[in-house]
PDB file of C-alpha atoms in Angstrom:
ATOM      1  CA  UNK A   1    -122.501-161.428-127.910  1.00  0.00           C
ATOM      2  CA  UNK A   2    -119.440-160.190-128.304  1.00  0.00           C
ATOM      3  CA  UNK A   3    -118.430-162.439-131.124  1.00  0.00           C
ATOM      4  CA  UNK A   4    -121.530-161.132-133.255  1.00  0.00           C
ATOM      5  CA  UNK A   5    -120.510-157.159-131.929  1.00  0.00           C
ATOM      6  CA  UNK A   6    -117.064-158.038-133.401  1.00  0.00           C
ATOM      7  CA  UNK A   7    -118.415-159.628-136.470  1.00  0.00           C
ATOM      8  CA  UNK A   8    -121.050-156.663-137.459  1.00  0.00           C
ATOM      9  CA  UNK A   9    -118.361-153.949-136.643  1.00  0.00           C
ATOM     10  CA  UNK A  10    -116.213-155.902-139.288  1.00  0.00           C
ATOM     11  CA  UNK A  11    -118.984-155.766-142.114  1.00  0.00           C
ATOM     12  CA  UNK A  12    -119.361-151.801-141.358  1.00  0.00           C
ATOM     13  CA  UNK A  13    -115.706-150.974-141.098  1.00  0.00           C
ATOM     14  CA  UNK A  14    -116.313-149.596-137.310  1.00  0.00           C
ATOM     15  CA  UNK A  15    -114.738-150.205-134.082  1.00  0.00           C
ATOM     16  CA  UNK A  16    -116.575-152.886-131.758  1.00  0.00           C
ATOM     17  CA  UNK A  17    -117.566-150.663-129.061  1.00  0.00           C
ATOM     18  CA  UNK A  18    -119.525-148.268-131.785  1.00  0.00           C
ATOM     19  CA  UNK A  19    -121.015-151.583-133.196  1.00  0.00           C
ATOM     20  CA  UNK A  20    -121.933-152.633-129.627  1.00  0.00           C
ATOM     21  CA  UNK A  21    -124.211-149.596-128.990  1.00  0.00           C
ATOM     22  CA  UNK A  22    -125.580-149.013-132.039  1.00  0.00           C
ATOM     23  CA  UNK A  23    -126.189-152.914-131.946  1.00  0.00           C
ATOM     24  CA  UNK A  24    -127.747-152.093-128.672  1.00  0.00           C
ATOM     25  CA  UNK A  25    -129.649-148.959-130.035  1.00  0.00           C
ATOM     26  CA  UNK A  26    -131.502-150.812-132.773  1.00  0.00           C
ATOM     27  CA  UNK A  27    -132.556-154.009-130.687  1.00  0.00           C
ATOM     28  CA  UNK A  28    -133.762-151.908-127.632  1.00  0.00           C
ATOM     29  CA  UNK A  29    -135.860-149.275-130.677  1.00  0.00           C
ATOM     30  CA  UNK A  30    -137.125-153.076-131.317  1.00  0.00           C
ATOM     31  CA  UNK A  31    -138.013-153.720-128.011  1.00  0.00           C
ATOM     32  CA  UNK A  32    -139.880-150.419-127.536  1.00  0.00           C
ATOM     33  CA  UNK A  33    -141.629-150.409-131.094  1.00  0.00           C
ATOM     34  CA  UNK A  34    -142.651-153.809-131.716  1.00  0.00           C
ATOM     35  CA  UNK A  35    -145.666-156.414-129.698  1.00  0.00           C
ATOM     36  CA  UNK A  36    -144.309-157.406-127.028  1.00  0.00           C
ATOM     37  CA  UNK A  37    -144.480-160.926-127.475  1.00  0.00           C
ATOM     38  CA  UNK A  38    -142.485-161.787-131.180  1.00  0.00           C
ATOM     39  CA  UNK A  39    -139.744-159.147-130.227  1.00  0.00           C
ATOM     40  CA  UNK A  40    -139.262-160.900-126.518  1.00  0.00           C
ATOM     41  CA  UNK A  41    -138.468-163.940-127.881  1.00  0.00           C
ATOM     42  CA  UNK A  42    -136.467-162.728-130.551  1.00  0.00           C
ATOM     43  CA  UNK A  43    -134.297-160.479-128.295  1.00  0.00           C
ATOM     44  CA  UNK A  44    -134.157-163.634-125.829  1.00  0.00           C
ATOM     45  CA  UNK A  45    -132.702-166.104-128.411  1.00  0.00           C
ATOM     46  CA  UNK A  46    -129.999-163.908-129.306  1.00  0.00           C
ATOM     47  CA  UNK A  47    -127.048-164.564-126.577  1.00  0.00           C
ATOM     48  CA  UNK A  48    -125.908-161.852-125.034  1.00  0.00           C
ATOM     49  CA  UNK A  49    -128.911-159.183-126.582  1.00  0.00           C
ATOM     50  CA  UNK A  50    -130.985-158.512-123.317  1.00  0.00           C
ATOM     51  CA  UNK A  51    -127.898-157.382-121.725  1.00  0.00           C
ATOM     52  CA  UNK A  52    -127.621-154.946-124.732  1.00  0.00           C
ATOM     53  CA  UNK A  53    -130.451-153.535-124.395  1.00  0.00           C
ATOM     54  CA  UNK A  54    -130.692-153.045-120.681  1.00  0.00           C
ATOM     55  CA  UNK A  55    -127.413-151.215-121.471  1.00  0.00           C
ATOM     56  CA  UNK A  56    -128.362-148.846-124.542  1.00  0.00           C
ATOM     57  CA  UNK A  57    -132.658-148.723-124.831  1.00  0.00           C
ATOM     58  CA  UNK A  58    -132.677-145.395-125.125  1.00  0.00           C
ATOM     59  CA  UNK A  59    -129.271-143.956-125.205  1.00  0.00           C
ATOM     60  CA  UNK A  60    -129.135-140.452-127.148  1.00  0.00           C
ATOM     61  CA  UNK A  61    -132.907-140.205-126.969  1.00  0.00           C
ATOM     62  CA  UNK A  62    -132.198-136.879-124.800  1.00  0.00           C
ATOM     63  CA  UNK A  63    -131.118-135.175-127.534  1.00  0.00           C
ATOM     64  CA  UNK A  64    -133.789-133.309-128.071  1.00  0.00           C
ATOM     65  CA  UNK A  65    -133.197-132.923-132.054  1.00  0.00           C
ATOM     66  CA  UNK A  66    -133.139-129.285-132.128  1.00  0.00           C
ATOM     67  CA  UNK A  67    -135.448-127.155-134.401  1.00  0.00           C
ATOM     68  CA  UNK A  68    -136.085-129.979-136.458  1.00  0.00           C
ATOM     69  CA  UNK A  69    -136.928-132.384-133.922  1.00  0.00           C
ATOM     70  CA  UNK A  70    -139.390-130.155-132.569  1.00  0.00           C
ATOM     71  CA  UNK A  71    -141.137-129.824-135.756  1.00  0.00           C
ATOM     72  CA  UNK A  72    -140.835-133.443-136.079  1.00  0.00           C
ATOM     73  CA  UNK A  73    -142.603-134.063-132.603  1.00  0.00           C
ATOM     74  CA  UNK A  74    -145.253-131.428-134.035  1.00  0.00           C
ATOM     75  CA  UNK A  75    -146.445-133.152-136.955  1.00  0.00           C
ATOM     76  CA  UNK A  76    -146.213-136.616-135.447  1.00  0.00           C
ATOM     77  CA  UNK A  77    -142.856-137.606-136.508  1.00  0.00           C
ATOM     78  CA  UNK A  78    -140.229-137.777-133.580  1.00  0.00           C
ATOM     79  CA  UNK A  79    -140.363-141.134-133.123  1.00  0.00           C
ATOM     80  CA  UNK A  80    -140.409-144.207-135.578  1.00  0.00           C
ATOM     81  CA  UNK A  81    -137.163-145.319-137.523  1.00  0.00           C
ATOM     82  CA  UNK A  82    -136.109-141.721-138.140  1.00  0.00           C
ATOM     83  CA  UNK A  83    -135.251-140.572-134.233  1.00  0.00           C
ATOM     84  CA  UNK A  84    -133.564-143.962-134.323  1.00  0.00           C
ATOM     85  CA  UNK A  85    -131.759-142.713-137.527  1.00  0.00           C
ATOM     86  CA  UNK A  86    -130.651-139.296-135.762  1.00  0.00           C
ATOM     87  CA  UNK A  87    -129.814-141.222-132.574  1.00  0.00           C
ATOM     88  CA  UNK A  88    -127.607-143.510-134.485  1.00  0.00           C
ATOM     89  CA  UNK A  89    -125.862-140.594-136.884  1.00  0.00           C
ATOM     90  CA  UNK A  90    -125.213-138.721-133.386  1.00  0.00           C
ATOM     91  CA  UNK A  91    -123.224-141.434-132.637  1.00  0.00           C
ATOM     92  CA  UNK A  92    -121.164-140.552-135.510  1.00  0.00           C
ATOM     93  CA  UNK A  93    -121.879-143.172-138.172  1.00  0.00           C
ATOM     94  CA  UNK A  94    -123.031-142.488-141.230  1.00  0.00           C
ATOM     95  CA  UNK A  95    -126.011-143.749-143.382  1.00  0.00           C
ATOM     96  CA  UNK A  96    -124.152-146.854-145.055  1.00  0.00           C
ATOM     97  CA  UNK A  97    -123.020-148.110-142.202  1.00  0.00           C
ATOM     98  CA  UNK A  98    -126.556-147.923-140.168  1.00  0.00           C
ATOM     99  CA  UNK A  99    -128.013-149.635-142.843  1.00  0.00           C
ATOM    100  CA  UNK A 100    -124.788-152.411-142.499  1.00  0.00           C
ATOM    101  CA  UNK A 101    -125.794-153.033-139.149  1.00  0.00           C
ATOM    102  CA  UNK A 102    -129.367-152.801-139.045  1.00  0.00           C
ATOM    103  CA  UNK A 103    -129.041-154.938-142.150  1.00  0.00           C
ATOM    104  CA  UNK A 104    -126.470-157.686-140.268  1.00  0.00           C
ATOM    105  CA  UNK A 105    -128.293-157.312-136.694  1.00  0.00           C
ATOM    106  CA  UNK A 106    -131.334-158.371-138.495  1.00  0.00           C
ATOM    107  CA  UNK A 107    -129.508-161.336-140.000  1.00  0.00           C
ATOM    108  CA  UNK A 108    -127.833-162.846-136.318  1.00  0.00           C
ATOM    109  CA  UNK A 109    -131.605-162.332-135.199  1.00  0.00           C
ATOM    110  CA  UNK A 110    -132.821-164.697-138.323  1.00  0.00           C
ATOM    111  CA  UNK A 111    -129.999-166.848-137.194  1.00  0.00           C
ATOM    112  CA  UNK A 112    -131.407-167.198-133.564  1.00  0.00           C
ATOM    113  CA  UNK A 113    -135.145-166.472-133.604  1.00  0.00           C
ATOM    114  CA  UNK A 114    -135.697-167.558-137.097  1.00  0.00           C
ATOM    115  CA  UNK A 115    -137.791-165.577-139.773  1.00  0.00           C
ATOM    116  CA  UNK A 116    -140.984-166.046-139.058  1.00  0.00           C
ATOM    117  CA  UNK A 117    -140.683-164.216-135.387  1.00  0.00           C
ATOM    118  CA  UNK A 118    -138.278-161.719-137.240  1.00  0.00           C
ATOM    119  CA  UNK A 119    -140.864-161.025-139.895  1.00  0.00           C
ATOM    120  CA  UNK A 120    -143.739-160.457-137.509  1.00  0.00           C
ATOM    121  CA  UNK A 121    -141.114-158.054-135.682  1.00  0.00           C
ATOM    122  CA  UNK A 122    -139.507-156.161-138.848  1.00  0.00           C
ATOM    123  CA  UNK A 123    -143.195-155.863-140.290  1.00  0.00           C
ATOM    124  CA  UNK A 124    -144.896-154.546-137.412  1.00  0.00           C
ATOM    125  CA  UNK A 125    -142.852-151.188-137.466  1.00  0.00           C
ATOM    126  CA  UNK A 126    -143.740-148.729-139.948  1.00  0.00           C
ATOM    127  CA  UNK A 127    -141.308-147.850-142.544  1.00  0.00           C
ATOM    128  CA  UNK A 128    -138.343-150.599-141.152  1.00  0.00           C
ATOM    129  CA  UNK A 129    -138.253-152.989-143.814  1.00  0.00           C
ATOM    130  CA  UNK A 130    -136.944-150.250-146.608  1.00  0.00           C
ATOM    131  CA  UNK A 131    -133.698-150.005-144.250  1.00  0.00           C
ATOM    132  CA  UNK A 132    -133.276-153.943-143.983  1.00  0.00           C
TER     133      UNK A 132
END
C-alpha cells in the first residue's frame, strides 16, 4: 500500500503520511456507507487497504462540527460525503486536493476490484460520484 500512498500523495502535492489517512478516511467512509458486500471485496483487492481502514474508519469523526454541524445533524445532514468533506479539510487539505485523492483512490480501486464492483460502490452513496 504504501507504493499507491506514495503515488496519490504525488498527484496532490502532499506528504505521504497526509495521503495515507485521508486515503484511509475515504475507504473506511466507503466501508461504512456502502452494501456490505461490493465495498468488501473492493477494499479486499486493494493490498494493503483493510489495514487502512482498521487504522483511520472514523478518525476526526469526534469533531463535533460546531454550530454548523449541529444544524447539519438537525436537518439530516451530518453524515454523507459532506462530514467526510469536513473530516478531510480538518486534516488540513484543501478542496483540490480531496477531490485528487478521492479522484486517484477511486482509480487504484478500478485497478484492483475493477469497475463494475467500483460502480455498484461509488453509485450506491448519495451525492459521491460529482466528487469522482
Amino acid at each position: 500500500m504504501n507504493e499507491i500512498v506514495d503515488q496519490i500523495a504525488a498527484k496532490a502535492g502532499i506528504a505521504p503520511d497526509v495521503a495515507e489517512k485521508a486515503v484511509g478516511m475515504i475507504l473506511g467512509f466507503l466501508q461504512r456507507e456502502a452494501p456490505d458486500g461490493p465495498v468488501a471485496k473492493m477494499i479486499q483487492s486493494i493490498p494493503g487497504a483493510s489495514d487502512l481502514v482498521a487504522q483511520y474508519n472514523g478518525a476526526e469523526s469526534s469533531s463535533g462540527g460546531g454550530i454548523l454541524g449541529s444544524l447539519m445533524s438537525a436537518v439530516g445532514a451530518g453524515g454523507g460525503v459532506m462530514a467526510l468533506g469536513q473530516q478531510l479539510m480538518s486534516s488540513g487539505l484543501g478542496m483540490g486536493e480531496i477531490t485528487t485523492i478521492a479522484k486517484e483512490t477511486i482509480a487504484v480501486a478500478r485497478q484492483h476490484a475493477g469497475d463494475q464492483v467500483v460502480d455498484e460502490v461509488v453509485g450506491s452513496i448519495p451525492g459521491l460520484s460529482q466528487f469522482i
